[in-house]
Backbone atoms as SQL, in Angstrom:
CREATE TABLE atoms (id INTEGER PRIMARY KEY, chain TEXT, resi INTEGER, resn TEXT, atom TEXT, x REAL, y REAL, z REAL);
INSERT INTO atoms VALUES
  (1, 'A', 1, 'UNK', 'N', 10.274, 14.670, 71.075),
  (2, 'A', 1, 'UNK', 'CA', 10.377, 15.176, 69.718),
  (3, 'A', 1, 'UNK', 'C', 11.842, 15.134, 69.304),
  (4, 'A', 2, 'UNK', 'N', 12.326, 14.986, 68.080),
  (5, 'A', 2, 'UNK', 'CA', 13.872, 14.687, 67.848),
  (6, 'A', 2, 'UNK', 'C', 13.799, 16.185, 67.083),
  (7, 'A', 3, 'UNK', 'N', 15.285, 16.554, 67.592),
  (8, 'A', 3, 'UNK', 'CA', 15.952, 17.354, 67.474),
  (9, 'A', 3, 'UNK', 'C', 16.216, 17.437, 65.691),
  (10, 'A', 4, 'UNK', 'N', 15.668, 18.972, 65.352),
  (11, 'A', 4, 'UNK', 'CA', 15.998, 18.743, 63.995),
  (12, 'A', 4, 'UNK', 'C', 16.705, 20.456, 63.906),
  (13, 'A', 5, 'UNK', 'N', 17.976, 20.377, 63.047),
  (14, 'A', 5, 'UNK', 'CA', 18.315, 21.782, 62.391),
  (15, 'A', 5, 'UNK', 'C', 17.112, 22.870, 61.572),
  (16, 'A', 6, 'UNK', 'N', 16.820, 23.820, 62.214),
  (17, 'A', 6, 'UNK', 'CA', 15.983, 24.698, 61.930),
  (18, 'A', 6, 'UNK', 'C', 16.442, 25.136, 60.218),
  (19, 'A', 7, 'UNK', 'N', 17.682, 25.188, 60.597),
  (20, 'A', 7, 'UNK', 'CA', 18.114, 25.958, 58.852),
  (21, 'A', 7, 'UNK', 'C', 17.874, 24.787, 58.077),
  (22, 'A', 8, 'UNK', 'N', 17.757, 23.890, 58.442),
  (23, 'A', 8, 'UNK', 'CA', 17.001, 22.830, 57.523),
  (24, 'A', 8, 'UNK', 'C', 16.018, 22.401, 57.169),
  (25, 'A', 9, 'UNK', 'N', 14.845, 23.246, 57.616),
  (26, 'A', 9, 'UNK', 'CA', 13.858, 23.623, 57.232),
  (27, 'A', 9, 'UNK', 'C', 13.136, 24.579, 56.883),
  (28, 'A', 10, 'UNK', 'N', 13.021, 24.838, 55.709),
  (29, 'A', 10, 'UNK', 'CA', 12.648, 26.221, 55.562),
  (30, 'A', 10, 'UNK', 'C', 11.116, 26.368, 55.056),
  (31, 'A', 11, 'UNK', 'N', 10.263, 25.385, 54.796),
  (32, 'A', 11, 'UNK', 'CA', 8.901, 25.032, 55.229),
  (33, 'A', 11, 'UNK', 'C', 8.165, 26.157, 56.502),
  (34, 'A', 12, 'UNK', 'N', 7.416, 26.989, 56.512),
  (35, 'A', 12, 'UNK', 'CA', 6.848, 27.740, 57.950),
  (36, 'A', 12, 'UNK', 'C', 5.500, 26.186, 58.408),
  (37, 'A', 13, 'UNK', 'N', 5.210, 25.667, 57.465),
  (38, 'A', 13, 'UNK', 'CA', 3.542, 24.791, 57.528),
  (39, 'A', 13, 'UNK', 'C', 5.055, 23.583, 57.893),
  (40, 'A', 14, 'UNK', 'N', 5.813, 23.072, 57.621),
  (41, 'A', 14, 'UNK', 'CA', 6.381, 21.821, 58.343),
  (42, 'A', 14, 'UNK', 'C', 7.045, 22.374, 59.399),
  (43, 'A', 15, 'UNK', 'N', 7.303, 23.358, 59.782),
  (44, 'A', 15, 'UNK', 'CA', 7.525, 23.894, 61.193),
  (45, 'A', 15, 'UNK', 'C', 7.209, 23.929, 61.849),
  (46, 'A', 16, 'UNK', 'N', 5.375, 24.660, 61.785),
  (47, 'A', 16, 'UNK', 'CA', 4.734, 24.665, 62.607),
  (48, 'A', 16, 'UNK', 'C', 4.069, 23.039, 62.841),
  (49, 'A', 17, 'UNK', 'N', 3.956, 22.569, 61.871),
  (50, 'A', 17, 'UNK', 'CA', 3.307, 21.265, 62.262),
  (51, 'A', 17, 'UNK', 'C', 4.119, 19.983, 63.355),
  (52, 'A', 18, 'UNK', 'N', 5.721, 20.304, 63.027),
  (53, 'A', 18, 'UNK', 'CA', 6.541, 19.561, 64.205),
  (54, 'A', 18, 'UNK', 'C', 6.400, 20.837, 65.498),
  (55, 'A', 19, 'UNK', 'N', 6.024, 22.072, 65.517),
  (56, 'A', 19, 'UNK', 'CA', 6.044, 22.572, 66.750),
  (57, 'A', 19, 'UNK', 'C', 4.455, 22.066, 67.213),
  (58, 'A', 20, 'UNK', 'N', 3.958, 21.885, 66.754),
  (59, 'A', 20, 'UNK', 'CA', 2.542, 21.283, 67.225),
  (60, 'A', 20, 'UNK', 'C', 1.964, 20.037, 67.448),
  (61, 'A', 21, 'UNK', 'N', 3.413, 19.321, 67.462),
  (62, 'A', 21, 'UNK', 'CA', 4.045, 18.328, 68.423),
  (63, 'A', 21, 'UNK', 'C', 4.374, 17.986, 69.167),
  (64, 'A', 22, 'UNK', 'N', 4.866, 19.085, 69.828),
  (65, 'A', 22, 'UNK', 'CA', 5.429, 18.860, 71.371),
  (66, 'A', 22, 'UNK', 'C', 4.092, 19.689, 72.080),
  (67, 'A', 23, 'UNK', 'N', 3.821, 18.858, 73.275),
  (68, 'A', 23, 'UNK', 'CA', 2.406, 19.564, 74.292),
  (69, 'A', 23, 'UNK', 'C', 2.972, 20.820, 74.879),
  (70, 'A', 24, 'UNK', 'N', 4.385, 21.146, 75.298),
  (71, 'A', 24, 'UNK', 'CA', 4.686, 22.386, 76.261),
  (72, 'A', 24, 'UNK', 'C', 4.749, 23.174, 75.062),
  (73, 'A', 25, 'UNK', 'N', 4.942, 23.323, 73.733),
  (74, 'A', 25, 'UNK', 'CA', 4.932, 24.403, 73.016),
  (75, 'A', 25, 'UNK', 'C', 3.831, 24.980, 72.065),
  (76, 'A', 26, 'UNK', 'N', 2.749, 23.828, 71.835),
  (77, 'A', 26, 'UNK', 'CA', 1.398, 23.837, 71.240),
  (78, 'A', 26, 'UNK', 'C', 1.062, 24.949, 71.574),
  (79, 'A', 27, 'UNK', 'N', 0.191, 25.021, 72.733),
  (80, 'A', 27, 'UNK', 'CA', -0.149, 25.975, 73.521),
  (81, 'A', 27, 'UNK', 'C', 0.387, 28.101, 73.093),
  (82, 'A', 28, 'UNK', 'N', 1.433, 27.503, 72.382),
  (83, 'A', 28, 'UNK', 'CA', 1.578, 29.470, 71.985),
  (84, 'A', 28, 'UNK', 'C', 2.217, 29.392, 70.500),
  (85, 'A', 29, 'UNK', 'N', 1.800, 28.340, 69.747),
  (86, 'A', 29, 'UNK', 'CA', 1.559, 28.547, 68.515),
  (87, 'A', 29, 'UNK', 'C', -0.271, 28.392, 68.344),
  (88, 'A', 30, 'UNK', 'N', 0.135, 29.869, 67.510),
  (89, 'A', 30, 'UNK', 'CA', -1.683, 30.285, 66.735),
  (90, 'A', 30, 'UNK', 'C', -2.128, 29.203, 65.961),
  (91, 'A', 31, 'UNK', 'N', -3.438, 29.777, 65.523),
  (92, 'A', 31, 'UNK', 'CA', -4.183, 29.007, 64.913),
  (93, 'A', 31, 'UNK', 'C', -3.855, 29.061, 63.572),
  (94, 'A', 32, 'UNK', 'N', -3.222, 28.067, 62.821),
  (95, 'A', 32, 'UNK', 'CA', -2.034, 28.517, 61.281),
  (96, 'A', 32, 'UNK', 'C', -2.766, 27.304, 60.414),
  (97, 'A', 33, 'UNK', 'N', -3.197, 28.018, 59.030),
  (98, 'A', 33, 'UNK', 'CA', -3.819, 26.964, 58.412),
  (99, 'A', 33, 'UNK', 'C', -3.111, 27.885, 56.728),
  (100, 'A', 34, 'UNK', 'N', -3.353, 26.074, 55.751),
  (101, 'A', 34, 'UNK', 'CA', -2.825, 26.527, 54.933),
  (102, 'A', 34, 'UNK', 'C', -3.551, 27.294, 54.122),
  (103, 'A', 35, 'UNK', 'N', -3.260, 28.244, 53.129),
  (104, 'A', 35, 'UNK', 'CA', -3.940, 29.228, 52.393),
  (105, 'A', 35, 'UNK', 'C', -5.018, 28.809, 51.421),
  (106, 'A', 36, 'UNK', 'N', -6.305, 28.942, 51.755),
  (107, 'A', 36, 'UNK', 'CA', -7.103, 29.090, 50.650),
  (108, 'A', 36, 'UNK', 'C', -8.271, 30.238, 50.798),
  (109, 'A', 37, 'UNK', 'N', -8.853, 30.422, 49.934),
  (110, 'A', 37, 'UNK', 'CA', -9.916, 31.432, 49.883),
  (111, 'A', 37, 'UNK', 'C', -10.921, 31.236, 51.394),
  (112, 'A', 38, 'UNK', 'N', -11.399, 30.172, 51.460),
  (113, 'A', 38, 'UNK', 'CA', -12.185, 29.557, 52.192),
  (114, 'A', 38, 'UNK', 'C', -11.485, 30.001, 53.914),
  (115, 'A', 39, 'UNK', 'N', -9.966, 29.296, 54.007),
  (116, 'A', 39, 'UNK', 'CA', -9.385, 29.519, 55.499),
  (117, 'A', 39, 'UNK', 'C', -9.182, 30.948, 55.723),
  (118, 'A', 40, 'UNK', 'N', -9.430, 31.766, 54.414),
  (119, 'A', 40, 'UNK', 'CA', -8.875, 33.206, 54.779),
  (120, 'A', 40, 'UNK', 'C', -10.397, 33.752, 55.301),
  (121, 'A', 41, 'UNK', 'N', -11.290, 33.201, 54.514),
  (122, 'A', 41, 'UNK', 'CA', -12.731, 34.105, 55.154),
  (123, 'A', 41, 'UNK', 'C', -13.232, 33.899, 56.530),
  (124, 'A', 42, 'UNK', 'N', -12.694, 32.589, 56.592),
  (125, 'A', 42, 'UNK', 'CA', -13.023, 31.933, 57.997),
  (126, 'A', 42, 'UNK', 'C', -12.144, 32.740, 59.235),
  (127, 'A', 43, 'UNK', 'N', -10.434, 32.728, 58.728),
  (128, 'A', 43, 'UNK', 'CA', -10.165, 33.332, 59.726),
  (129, 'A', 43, 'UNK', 'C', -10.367, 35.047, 59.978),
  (130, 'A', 44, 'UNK', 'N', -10.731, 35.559, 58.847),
  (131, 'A', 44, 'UNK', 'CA', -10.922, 37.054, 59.124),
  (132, 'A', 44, 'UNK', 'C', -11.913, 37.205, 59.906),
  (133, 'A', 45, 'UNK', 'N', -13.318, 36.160, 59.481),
  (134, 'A', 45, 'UNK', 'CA', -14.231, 36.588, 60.217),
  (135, 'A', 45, 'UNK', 'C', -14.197, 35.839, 61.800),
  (136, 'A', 46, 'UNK', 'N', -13.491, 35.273, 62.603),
  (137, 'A', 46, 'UNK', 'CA', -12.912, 34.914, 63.707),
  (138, 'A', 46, 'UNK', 'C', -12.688, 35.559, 64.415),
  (139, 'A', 47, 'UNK', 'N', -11.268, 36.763, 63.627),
  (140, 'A', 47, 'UNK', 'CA', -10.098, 37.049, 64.311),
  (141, 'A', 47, 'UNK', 'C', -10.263, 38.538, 64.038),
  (142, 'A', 48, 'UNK', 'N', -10.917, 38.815, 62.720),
  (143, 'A', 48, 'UNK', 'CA', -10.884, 40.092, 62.652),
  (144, 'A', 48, 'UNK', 'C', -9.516, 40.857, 61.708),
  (145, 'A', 49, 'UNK', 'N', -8.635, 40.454, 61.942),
  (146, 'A', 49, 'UNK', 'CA', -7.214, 40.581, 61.528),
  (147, 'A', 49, 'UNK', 'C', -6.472, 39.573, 61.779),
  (148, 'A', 50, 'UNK', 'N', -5.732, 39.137, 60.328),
  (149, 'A', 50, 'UNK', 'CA', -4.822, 38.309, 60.132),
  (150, 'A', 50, 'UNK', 'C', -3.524, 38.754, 59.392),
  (151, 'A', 51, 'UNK', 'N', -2.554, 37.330, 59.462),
  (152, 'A', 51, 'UNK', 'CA', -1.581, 37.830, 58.940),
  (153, 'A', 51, 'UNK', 'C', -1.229, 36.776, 57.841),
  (154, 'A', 52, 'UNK', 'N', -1.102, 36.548, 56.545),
  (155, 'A', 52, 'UNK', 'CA', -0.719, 36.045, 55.616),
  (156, 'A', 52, 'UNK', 'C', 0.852, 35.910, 55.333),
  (157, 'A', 53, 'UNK', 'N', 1.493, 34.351, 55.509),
  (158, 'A', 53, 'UNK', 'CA', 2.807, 34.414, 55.426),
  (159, 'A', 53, 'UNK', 'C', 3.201, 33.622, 54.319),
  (160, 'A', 54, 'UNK', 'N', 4.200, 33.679, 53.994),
  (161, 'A', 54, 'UNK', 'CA', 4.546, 33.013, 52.352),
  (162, 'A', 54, 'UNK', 'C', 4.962, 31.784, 52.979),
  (163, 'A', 55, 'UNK', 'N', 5.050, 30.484, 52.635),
  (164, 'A', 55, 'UNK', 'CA', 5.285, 28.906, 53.298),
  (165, 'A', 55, 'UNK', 'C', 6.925, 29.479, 53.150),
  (166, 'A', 56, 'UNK', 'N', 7.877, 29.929, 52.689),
  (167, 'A', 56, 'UNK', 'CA', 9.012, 30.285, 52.266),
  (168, 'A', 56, 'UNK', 'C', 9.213, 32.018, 52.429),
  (169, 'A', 57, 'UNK', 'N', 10.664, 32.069, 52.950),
  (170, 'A', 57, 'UNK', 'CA', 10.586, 33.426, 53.711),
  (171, 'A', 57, 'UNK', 'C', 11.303, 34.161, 54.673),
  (172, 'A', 58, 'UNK', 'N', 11.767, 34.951, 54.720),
  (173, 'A', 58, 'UNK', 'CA', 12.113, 35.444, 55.822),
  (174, 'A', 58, 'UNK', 'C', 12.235, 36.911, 56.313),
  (175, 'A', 59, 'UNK', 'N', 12.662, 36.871, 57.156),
  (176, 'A', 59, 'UNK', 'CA', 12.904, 38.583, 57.624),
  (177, 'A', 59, 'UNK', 'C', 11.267, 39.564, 57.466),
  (178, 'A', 60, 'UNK', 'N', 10.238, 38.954, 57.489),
  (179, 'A', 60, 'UNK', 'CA', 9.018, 39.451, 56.981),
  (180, 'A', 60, 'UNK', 'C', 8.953, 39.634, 55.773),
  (181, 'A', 61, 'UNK', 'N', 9.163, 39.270, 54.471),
  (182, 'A', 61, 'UNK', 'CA', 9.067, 39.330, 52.950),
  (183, 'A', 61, 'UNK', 'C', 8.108, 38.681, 52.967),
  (184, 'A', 62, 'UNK', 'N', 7.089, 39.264, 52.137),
  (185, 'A', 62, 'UNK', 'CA', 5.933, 38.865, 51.745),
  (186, 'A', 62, 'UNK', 'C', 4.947, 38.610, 52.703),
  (187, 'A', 63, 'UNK', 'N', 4.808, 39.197, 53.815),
  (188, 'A', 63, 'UNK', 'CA', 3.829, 38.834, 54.736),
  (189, 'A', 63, 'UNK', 'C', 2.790, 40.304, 54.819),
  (190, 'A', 64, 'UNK', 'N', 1.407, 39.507, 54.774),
  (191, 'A', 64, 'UNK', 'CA', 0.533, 40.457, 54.039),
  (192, 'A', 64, 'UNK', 'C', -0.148, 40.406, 55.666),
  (193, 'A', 65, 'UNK', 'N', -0.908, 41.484, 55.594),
  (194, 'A', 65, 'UNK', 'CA', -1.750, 41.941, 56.785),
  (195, 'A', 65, 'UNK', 'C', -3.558, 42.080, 56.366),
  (196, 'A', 66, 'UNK', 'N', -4.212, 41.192, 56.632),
  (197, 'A', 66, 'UNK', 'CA', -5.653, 40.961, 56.051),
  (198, 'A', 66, 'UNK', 'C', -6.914, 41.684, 57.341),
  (199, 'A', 67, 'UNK', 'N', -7.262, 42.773, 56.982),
  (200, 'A', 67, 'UNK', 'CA', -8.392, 42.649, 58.060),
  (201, 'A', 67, 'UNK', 'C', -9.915, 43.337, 57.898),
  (202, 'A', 68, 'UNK', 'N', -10.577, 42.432, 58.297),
  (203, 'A', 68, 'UNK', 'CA', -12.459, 42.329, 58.193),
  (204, 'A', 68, 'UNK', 'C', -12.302, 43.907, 57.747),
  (205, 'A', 69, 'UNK', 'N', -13.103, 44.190, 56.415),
  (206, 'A', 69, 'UNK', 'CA', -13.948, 45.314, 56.065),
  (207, 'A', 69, 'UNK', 'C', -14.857, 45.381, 56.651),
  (208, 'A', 70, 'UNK', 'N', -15.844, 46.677, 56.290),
  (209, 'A', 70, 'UNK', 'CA', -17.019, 47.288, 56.858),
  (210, 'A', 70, 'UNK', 'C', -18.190, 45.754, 57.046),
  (211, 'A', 71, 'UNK', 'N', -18.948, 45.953, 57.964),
  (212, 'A', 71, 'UNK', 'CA', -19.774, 44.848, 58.477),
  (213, 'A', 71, 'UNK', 'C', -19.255, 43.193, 58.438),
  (214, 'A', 72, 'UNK', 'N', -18.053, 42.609, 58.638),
  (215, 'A', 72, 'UNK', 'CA', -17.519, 41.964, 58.740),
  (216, 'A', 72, 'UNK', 'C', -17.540, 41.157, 56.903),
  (217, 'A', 73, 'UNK', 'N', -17.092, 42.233, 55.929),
  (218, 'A', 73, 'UNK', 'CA', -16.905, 41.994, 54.599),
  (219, 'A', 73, 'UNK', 'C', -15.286, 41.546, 54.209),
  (220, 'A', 74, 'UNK', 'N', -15.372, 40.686, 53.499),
  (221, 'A', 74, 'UNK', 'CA', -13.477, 40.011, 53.298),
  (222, 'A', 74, 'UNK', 'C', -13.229, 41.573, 52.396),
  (223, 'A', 75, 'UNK', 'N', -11.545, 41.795, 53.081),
  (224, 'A', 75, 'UNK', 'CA', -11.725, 43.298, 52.539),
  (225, 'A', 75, 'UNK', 'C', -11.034, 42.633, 51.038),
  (226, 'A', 76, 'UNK', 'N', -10.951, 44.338, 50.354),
  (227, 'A', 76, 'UNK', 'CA', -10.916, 44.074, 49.481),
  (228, 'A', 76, 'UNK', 'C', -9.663, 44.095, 48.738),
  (229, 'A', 77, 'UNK', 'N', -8.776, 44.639, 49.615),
  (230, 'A', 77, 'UNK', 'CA', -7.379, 44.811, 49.970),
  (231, 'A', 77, 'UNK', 'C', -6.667, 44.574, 51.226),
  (232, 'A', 78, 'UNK', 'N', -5.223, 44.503, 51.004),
  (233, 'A', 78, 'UNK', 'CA', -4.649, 43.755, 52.325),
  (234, 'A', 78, 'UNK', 'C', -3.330, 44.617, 52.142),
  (235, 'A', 79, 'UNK', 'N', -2.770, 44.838, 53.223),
  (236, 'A', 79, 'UNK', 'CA', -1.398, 45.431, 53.229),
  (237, 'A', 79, 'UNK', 'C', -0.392, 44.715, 53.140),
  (238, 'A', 80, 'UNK', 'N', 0.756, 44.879, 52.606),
  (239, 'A', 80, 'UNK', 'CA', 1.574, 44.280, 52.218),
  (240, 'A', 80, 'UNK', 'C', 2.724, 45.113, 53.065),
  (241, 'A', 81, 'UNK', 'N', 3.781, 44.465, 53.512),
  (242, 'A', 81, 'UNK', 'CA', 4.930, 45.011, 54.183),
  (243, 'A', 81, 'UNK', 'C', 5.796, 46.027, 53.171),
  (244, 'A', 82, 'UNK', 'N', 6.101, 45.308, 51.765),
  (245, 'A', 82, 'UNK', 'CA', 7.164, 45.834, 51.563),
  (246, 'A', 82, 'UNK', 'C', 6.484, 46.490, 50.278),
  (247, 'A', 83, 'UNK', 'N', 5.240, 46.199, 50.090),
  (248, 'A', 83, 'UNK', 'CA', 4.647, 47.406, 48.965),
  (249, 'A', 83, 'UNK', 'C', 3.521, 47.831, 49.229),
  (250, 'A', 84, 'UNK', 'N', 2.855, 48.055, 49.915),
  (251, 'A', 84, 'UNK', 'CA', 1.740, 49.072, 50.515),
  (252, 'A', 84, 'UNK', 'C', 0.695, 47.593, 50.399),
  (253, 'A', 85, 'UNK', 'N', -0.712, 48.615, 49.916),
  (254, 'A', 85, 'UNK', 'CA', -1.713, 47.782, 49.346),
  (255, 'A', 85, 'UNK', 'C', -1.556, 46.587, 48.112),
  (256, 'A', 86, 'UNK', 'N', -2.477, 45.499, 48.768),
  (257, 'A', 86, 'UNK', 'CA', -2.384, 44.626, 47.158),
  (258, 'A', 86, 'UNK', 'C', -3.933, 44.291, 47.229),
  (259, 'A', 87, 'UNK', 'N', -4.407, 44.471, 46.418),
  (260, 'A', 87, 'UNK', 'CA', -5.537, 44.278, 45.682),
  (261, 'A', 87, 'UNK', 'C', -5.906, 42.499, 45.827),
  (262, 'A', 88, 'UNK', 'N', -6.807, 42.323, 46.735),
  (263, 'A', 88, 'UNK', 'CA', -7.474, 40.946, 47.536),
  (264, 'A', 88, 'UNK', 'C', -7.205, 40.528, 46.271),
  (265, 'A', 89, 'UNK', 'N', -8.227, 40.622, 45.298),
  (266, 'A', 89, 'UNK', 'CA', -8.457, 39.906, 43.569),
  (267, 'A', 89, 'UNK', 'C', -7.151, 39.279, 43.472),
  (268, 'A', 90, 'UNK', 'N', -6.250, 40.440, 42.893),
  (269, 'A', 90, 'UNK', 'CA', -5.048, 40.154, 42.733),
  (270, 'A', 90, 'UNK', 'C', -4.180, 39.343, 43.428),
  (271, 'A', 91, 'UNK', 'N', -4.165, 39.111, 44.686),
  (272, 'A', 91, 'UNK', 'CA', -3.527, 38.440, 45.529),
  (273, 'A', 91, 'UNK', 'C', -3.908, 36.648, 44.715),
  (274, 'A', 92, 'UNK', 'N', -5.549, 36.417, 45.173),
  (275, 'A', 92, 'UNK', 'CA', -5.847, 35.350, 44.972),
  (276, 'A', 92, 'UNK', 'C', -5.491, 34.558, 43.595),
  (277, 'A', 93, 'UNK', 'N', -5.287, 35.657, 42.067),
  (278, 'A', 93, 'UNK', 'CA', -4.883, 35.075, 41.013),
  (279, 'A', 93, 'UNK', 'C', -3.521, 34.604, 41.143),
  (280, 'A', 94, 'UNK', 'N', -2.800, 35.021, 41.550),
  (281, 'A', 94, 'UNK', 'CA', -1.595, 34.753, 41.448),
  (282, 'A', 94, 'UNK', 'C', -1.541, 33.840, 42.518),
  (283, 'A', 95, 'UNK', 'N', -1.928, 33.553, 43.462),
  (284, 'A', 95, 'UNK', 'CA', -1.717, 32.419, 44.306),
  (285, 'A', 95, 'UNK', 'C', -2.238, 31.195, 43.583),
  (286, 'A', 96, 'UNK', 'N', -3.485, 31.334, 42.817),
  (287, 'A', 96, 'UNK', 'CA', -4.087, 30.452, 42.156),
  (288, 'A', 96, 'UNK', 'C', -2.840, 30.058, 41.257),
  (289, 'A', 97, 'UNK', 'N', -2.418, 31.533, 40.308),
  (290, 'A', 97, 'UNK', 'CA', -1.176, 30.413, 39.244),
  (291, 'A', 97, 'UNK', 'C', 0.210, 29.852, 39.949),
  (292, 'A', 98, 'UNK', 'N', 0.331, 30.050, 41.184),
  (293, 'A', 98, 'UNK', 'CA', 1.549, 29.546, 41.844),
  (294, 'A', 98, 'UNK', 'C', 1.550, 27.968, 41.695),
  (295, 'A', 99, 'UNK', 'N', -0.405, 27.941, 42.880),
  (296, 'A', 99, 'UNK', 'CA', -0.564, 26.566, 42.886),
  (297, 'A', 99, 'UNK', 'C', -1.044, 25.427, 41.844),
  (298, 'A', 100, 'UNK', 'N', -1.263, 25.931, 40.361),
  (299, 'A', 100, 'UNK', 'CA', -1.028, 25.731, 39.220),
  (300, 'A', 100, 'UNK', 'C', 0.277, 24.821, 39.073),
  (301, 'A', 101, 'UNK', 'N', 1.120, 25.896, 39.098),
  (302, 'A', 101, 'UNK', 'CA', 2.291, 25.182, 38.529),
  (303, 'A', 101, 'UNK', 'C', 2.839, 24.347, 39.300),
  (304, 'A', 102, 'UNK', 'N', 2.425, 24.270, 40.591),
  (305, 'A', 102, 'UNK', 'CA', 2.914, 23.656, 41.970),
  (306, 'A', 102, 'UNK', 'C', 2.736, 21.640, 41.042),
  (307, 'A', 103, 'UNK', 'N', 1.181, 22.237, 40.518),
  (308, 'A', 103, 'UNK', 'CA', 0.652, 20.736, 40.494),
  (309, 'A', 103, 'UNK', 'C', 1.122, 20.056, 38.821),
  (310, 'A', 104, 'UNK', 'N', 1.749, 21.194, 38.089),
  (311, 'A', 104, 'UNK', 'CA', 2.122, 20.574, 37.016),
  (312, 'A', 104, 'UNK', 'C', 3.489, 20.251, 37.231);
């Protein structure tokens, strides 16, 4: 694998995807997929508890904490580090208008 400056990437999904490149380090990177409604139901109901990270980021900003409601229901809220609860709904609109503008 060639040697690349970390501070030169600030991508977490092109990070992990060159760490899931090399065979000795695969192995203890998780199972990391990119965000949609669909990968989040899948992994809650898996894992039980997840962790939601912003592709951009650091020091833990913006990393949300997701885990299975009552009878394995996508909850309906998720914790947020640096502001308590955020409202699932809410989460998903605004990710929706991010990736909006992503594509205009």
């Amino acid at each position: 694998m060639k040697a690349i400056k970390a501070d030169h990437l600030q991508s977490k999904w092109v990070k992990t995807k060159l760490l899931l490149q090399s065979g000795s380090v695969r192995r203890y990177i998780p199972d990391t997929r990119k965000f949609t409604r669909r990968n989040l139901e899948q992994m809650i109901y898996s894992y039980g508890m997840i962790y939601v990270k912003p592709e951009r980021g650091t020091y833990g900003n913006g990393v949300i904490r997701a885990e299975r409601g009552e009878r394995g229901a996508l909850p309906t809220s998720m914790r947020r580090q640096s502001a308590g609860l955020i409202r699932l709904k809410l989460f998903i609109q605004v990710w929706r208008r991010k990736q909006a503008a992503k594509d205009t």
